[in-house]
Coordinates of C-alpha atoms in Angstrom, one line a residue:
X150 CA 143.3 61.0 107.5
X151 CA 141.1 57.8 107.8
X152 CA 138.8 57.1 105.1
X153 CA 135.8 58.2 107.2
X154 CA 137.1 61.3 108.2
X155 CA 137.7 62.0 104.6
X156 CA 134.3 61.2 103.6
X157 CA 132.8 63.2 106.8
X158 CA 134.8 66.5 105.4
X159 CA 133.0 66.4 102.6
X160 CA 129.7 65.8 104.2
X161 CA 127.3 68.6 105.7
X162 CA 125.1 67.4 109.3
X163 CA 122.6 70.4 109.0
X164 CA 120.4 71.0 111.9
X165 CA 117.8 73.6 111.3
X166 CA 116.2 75.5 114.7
X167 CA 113.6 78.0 114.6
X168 CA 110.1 79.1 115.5
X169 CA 108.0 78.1 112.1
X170 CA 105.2 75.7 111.6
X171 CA 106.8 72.1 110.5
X172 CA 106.2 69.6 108.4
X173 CA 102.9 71.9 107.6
X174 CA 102.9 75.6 107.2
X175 CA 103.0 78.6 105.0
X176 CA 106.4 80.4 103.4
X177 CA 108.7 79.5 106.4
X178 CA 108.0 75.7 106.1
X179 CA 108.2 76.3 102.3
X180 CA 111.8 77.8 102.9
X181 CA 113.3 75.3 105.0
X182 CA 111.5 72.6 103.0
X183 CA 113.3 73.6 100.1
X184 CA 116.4 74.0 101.8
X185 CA 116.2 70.1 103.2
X186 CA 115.4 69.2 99.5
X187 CA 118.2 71.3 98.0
X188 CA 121.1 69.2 100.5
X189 CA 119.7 65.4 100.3
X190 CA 119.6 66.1 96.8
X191 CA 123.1 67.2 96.7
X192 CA 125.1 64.5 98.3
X193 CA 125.5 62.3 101.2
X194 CA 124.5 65.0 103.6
X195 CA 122.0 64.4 106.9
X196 CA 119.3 67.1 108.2
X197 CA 117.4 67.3 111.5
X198 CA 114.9 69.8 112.7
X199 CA 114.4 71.7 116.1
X200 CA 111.1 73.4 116.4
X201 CA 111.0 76.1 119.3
X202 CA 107.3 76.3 120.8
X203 CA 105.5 75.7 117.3
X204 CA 102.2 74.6 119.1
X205 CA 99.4 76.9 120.0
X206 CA 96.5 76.1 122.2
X207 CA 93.5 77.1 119.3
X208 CA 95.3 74.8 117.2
X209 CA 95.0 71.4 116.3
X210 CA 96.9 71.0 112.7
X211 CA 100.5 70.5 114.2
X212 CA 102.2 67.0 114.7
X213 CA 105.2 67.9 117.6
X214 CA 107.5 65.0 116.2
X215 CA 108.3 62.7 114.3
X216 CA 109.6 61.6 110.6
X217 CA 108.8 64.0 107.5
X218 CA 109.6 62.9 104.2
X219 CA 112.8 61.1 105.9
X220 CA 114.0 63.9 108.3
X221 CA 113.2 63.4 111.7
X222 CA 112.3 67.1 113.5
X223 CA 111.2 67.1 117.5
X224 CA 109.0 70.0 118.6
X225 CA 110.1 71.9 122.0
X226 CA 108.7 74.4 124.6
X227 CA 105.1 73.4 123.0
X228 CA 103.8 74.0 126.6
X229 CA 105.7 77.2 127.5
X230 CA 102.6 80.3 128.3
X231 CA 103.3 82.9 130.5
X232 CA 101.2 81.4 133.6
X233 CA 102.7 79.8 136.6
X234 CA 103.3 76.3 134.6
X235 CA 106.1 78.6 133.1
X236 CA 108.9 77.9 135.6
X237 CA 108.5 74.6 135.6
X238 CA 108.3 74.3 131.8
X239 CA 111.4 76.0 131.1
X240 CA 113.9 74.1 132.4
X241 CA 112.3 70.9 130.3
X242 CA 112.7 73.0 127.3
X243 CA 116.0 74.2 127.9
X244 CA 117.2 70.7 128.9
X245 CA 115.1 69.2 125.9
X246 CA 117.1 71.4 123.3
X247 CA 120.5 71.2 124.4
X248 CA 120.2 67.1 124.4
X249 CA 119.1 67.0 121.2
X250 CA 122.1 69.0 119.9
X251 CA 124.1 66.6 121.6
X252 CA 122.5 64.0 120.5
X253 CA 122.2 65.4 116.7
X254 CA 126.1 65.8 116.5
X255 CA 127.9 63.7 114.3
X256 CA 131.5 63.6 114.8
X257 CA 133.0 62.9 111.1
X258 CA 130.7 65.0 109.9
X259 CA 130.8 69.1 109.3
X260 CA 127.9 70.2 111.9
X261 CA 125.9 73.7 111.2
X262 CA 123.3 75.1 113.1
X263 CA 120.9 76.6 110.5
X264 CA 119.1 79.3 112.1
X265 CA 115.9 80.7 110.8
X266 CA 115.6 84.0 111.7
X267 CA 118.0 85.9 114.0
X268 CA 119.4 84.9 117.2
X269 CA 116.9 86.2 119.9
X270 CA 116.1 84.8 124.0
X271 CA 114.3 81.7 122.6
X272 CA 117.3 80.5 121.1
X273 CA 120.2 82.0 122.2
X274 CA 120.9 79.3 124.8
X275 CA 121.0 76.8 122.1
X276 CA 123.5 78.9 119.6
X277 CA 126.0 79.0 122.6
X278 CA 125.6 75.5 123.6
X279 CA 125.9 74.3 119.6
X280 CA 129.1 77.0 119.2
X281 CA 130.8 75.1 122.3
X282 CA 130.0 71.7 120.5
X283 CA 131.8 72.6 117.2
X284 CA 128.7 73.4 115.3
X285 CA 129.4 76.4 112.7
X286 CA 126.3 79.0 112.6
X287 CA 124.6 79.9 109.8
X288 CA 121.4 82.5 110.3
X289 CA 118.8 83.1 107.5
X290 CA 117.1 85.5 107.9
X291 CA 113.3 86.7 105.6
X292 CA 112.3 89.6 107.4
X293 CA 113.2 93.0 109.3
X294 CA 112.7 92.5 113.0
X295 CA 113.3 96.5 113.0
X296 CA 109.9 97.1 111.0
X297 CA 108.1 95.0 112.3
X298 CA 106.2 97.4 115.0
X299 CA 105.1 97.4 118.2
X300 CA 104.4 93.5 119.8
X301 CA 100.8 93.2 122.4
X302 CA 102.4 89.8 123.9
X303 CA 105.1 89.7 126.3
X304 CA 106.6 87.3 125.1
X305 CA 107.0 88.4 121.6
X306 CA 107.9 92.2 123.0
X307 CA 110.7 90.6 124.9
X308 CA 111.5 88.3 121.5
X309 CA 111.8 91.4 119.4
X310 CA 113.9 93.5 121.9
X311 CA 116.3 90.6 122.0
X312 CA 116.3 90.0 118.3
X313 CA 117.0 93.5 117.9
X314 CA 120.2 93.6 120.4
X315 CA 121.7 90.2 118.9
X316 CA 121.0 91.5 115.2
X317 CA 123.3 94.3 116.0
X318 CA 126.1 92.0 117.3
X319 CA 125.4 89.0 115.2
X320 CA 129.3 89.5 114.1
X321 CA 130.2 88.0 116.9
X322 CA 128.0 84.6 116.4
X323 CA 127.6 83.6 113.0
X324 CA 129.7 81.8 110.5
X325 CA 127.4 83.0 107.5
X326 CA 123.9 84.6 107.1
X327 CA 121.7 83.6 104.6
X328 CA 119.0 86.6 103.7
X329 CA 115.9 87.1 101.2
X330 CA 116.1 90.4 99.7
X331 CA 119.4 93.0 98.8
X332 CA 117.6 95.4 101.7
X333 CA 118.3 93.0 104.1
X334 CA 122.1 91.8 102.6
X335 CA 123.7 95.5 102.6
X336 CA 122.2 95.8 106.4
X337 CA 123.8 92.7 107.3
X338 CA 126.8 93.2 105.2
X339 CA 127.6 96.8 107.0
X340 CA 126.8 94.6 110.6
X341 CA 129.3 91.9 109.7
X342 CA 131.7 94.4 108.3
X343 CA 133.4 91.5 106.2
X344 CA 133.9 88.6 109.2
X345 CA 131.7 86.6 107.0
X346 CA 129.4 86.1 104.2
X347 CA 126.1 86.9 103.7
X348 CA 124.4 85.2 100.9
X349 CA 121.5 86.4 99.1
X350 CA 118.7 83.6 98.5
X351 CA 115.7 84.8 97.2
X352 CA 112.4 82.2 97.9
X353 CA 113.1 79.2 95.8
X354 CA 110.9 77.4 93.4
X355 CA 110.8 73.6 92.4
X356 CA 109.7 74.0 88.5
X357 CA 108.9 70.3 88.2
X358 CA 105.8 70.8 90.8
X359 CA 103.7 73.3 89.2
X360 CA 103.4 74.6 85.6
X361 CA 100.1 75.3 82.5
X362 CA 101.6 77.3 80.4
X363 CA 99.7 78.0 77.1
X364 CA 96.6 77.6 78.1
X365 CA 93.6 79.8 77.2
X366 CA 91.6 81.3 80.6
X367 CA 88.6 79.2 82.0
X368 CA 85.0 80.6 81.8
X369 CA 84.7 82.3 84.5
X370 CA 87.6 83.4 84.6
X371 CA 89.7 82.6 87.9
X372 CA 92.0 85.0 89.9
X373 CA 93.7 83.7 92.6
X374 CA 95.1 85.4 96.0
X375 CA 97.5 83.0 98.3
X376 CA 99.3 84.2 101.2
X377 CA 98.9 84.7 105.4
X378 CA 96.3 87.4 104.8
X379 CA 98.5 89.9 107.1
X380 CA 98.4 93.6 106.7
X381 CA 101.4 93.9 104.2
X382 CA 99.1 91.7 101.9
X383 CA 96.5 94.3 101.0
X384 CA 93.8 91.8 100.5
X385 CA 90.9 93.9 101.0
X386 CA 92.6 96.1 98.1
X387 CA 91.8 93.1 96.1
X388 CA 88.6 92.4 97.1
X389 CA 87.6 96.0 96.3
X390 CA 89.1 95.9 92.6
X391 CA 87.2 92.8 92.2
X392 CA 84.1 94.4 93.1
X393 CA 85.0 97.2 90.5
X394 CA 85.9 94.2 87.7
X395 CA 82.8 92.3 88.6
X396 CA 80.6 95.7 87.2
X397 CA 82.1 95.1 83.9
X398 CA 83.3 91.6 83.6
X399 CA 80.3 89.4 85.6
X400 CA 81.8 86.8 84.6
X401 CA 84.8 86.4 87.2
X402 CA 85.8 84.5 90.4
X403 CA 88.2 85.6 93.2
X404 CA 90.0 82.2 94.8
X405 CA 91.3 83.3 98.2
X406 CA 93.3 80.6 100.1
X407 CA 95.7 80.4 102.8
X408 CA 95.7 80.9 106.7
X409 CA 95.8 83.8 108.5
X410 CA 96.2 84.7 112.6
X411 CA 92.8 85.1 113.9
X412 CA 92.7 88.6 114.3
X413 CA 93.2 89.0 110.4
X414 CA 90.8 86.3 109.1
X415 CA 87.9 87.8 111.2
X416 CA 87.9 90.8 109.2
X417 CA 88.3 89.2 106.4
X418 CA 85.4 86.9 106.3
X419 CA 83.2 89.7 107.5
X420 CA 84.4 91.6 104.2
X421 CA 83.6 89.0 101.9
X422 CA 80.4 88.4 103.4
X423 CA 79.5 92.1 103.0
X424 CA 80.5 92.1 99.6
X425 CA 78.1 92.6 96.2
X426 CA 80.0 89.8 95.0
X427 CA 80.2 87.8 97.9
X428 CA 79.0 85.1 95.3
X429 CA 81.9 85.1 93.3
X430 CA 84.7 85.0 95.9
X431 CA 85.8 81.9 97.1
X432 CA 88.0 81.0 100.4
X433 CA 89.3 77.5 100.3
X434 CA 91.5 78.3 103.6
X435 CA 95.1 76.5 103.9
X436 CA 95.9 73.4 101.2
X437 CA 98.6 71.0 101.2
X438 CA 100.9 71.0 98.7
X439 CA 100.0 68.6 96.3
X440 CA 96.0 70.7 96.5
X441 CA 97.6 74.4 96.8
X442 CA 99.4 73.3 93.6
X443 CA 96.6 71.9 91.8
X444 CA 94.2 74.9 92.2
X445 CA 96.9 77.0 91.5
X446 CA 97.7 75.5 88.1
X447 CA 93.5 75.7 87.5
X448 CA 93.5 79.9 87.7
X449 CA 93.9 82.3 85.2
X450 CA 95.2 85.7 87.0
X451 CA 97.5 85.5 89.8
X452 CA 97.4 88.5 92.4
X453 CA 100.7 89.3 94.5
X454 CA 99.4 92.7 96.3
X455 CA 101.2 94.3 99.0
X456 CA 101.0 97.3 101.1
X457 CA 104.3 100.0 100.0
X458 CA 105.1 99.7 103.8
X459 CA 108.6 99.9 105.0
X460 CA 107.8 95.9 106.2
X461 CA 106.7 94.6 102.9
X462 CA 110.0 96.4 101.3
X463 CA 112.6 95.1 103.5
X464 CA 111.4 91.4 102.4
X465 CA 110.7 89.3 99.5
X466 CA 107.1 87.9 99.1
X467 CA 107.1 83.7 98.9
X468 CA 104.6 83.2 96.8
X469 CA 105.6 85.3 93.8
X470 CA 107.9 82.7 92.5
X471 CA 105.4 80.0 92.5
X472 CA 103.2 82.4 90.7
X473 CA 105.8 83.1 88.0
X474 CA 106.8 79.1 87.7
X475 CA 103.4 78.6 86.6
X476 CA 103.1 80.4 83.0
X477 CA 100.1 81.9 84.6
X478 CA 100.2 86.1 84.4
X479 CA 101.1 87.7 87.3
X480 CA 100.3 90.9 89.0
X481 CA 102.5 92.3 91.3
X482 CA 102.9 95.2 93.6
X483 CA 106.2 97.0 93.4
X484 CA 108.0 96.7 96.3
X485 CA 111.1 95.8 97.3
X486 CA 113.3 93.4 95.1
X487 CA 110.2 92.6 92.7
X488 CA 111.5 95.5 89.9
X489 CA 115.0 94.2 90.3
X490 CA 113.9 90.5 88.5
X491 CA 110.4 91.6 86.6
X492 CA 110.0 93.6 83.9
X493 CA 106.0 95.7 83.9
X494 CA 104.7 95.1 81.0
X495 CA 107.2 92.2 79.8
X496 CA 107.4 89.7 82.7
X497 CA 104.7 91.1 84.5
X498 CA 102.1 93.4 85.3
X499 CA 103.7 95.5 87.9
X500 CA 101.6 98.3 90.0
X501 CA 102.2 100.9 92.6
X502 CA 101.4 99.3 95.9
X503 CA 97.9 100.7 98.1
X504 CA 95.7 101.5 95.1
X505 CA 92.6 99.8 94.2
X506 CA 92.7 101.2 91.2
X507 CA 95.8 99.8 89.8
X508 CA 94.9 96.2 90.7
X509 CA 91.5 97.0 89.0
X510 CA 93.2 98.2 85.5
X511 CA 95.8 95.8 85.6
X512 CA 92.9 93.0 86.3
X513 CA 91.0 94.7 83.1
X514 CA 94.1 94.4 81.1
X515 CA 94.2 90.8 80.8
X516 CA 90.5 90.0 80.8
X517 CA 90.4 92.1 77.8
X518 CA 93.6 90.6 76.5
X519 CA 94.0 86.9 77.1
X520 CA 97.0 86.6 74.3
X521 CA 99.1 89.0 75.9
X522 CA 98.2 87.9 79.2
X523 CA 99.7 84.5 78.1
X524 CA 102.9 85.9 76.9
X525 CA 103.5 87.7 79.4
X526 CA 103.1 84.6 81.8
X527 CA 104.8 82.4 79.5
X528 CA 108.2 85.3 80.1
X529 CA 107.5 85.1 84.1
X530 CA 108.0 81.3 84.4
X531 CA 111.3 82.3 82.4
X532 CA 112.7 84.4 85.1
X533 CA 111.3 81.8 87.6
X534 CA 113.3 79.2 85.8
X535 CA 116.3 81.5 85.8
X536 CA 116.4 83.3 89.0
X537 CA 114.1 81.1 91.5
X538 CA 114.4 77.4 90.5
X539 CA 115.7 74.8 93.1
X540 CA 118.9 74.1 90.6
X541 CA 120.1 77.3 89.8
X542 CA 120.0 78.0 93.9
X543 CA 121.2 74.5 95.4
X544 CA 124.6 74.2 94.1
X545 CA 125.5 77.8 95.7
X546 CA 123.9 76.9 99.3
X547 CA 125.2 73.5 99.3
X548 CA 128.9 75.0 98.1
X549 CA 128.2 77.8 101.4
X550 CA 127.9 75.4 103.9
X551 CA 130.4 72.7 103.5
X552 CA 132.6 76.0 103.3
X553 CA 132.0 76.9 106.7

C-alpha cells in the first residue's frame, strides 16, 4: 500500500447532513459543533457540512454558506415552500446536494455520511447517492420521531411519516447510529438486531468554556432558564414558582434566554408581561456563545424543567450538562436519563416533572441554604467532568468512525 493510502486509512472525511440551524443555533448546532471539535482535535481528519433547507422566510440570522471556524458548510433547498416555485426548486436542490457529495469525497480518505436525525424524504436521495459513492453511514439520532405528535405543515407531516417508515428499516442503511439517551439505544438496538452498533452519546460539554465554582450567590439572587421555550420545557411552570418565591424572597431575578418558534414565544411574552413580578424576569432572547456563557457563569440557580411527557423522556435535555459544568446548583426535572447520572439531593436537586410546587421548594431550598447549594453544584460539575466532557467522549466517537 502507498504511503498515502496508508495515511488516508487512518484518516476520517466526515460529512455531516441535516436540517439544524448552522454555524448559529440552539442544541443541534451545539451537537454537531462539538462533534467537528471532537475529530480536528483528534487527528488529521477533514469535516464538511450539508445543510437541508435551514432558511426561513421570517428569518434573518442565518448565513447559507461559507467558512465556520475552518469548516466550510453550504446551505441547500433554502428556497424550497410548497407554492408553485416548488417544482422548479427541487431539482436545483437535488442536483445541488448530490454534487457536493461528489465533490466532498476524498479518495484516500475513509468517507462517512454523518446524519443528524434519521433518514426521512428530505434526505433519502442523498444517503443512496453517498452509499453508491463508498461513503459509510452513520445516523445520530436526539429525539423520538414516534412522540413527537401530530405535524400542521405538509411538509413536516410528510417528513415524519417518512422518518417513521425509514426508522423501522434503518438496518438496511446505516453503518452505525449514534443516539442521546438508553430510551432511544434499546429501540434502535432491537431495530438493528446486531447488524451494527449503536452508540450512546449523551450531549457533550467542553469544561474549559464555562465554570465559577465556589462562589457565594449575587444580591439579587439570579436563576436562570435556557432552552427553545417548547412545550416539553415547562417554562410557564417556572414562571409561576417564581411568582410564589418572589412572596417570600423579593429579592430575586428570573434570567430567561434562548429562542423559541413563534407560536411559543408569543405566549410567553404575554405571560411575563402579565406577571406580578414582571419586574424581576428578564428575557435576553438567543446569545452567542462566548455571551450565553458569560451570563451563565454570572447566575446563581440553574433551572432544567421539563414536562413528564413521553417526548421529553425518550430524549436527553442539552443544556443540563452545561448547567452541571458550571459549579452552579442545578435543578432538574426527572425524566428520562437525568436519575441515571444525578443523584437528588447529592448532585442535584431533582423534582417530579409538572408541579409548580416542586420547582418552588426546590428554588426555596437553596435561597435559604447557599452552602449546600454550593456543594451540591460543586458534585454536579463532577459528573459533568466525568460523564459529559468533550475528552472523556471524543476518543470513543473518533475510535467509531474510523471503524466503520
Amino acid at each position: 500500500m502507498k504511503a498515502e493510502e496508508r495515511r488516508g486509512a487512518e484518516s476520517v472525511n466526515l460529512v455531516i447532513v441535516g436540517n439544524f440551524l448552522y454555524p448559529k443555533g440552539m442544541a443541534a448546532t451545539k451537537r454537531i459543533q462539538h462533534v467537528i471539535e471532537q475529530l480536528k482535535e483528534a487527528g488529521n481528519h477533514s469535516v464538511s457540512v450539508l445543510l437541508l433547507r435551514q432558511s426561513q422566510v421570517d428569518r434573518d440570522d442565518t448565513n447559507l454558506c461559507g467558512i465556520y471556524d475552518g469548516t466550510p458548510y453550504v446551505t441547500i433547498g433554502h428556497d424550497l415552500y410548497p407554492n408553485w416555485r416548488f417544482l422548479l426548486a427541487l431539482p436545483r436542490y437535488l442536483w445541488s446536494g448530490l454534487a457536493f457529495l461528489l465533490r466532498a469525497r476524498k479518495r484516500h480518505s475513509k468517507n462517512v455520511l454523518y446524519l443528524y436525525m434519521e433518514p426521512n424524504v428530505e434526505n433519502i436521495p442523498f444517503i443512496v447517492f453517498a452509499k453508491l459513492l463508498g461513503y459509510r453511514l452513520v445516523v445520530d439520532v436526539t429525539e423520538d420521531y414516534y412522540m413527537i405528535g401530530a405535524q400542521p405543515h405538509i411538509f413536516s407531516r410528510l417528513k415524519a411519516r417518512s422518518t417513521t417508515f425509514f426508522g423501522n428499516h434503518i438496518g438496511g442503511l446505516a453503518h452505525a447510529m449514534i443516539v442521546i439517551s438508553s430510551h432511544l439505544k434499546a429501540k434502535y438496538e432491537n431495530i438493528a438486531k446486531g447488524r451494527f452498533p449503536v452508540f450512546l452519546m449523551p450531549p457533550v460539554v467542553d469544561m474549559n468554556r464555562v465554570g465559577r465554582p465556589g462562589c457565594a450567590f449575587n444580591s439579587p439572587v439570579r436563576i436562570l432558564y435556557s432552552g427553545s421555550f417548547g412545550d416539553k420545557d415547562a417554562v410557564d411552570d417556572l414562571i409561576a414558582a417564581f411568582e410564589i418565591v418572589s412572596r417570600s424572597y423579593p429579592d430575586v431575578t428570573l434570567v430567561l434566554t434562548g429562542k423559541g418558534l413563534p407560536e411559543n414565544m408569543r405566549p410567553l411574552h404575554e405571560r411575563i408581561a402579565a406577571s406580578p413580578c414582571a419586574a424581576g424576569i428578564t428575557y435576553l432572547g438567543y446569545l452567542e456563545d462566548d455571551d450565553f456563557y458569560r451570563v451563565l457563569n454570572g447566575c446563581d440557580i440553574l433551572c432544567m424543567v421539563r414536562r413528564g411527557s413521553a417526548y421529553a423522556n425518550a430524549g436527553f435535555p442539552f443544556k443540563l450538562v452545561e448547567y452541571l459544568a458550571t459549579g452552579r446548583p442545578v435543578i432538574a426535572s426527572r425524566v428520562g436519563d437525568v436519575p441515571f447520572y444525578l443523584e437528588d439531593r447529592r448532585d442535584a436537586l431533582l423534582i417530579e416533572p409538572d408541579s409548580i410546587e416542586a420547582i418552588a421548594v426546590a428554588l426555596a431550598y437553596l435561597i435559604l441554604h447557599p452552602d449546600e447549594a454550593l456543594e451540591l453544584g460543586s458534585r454536579g460539575q463532577e459528573i459533568a467532568r466525568r460523564h459529559f466532557s468533550r475528552e472523556v467522549i471524543a476518543e470513543k466517537l473518533v475510535g467509531l468512525l474510523k471503524s466503520l
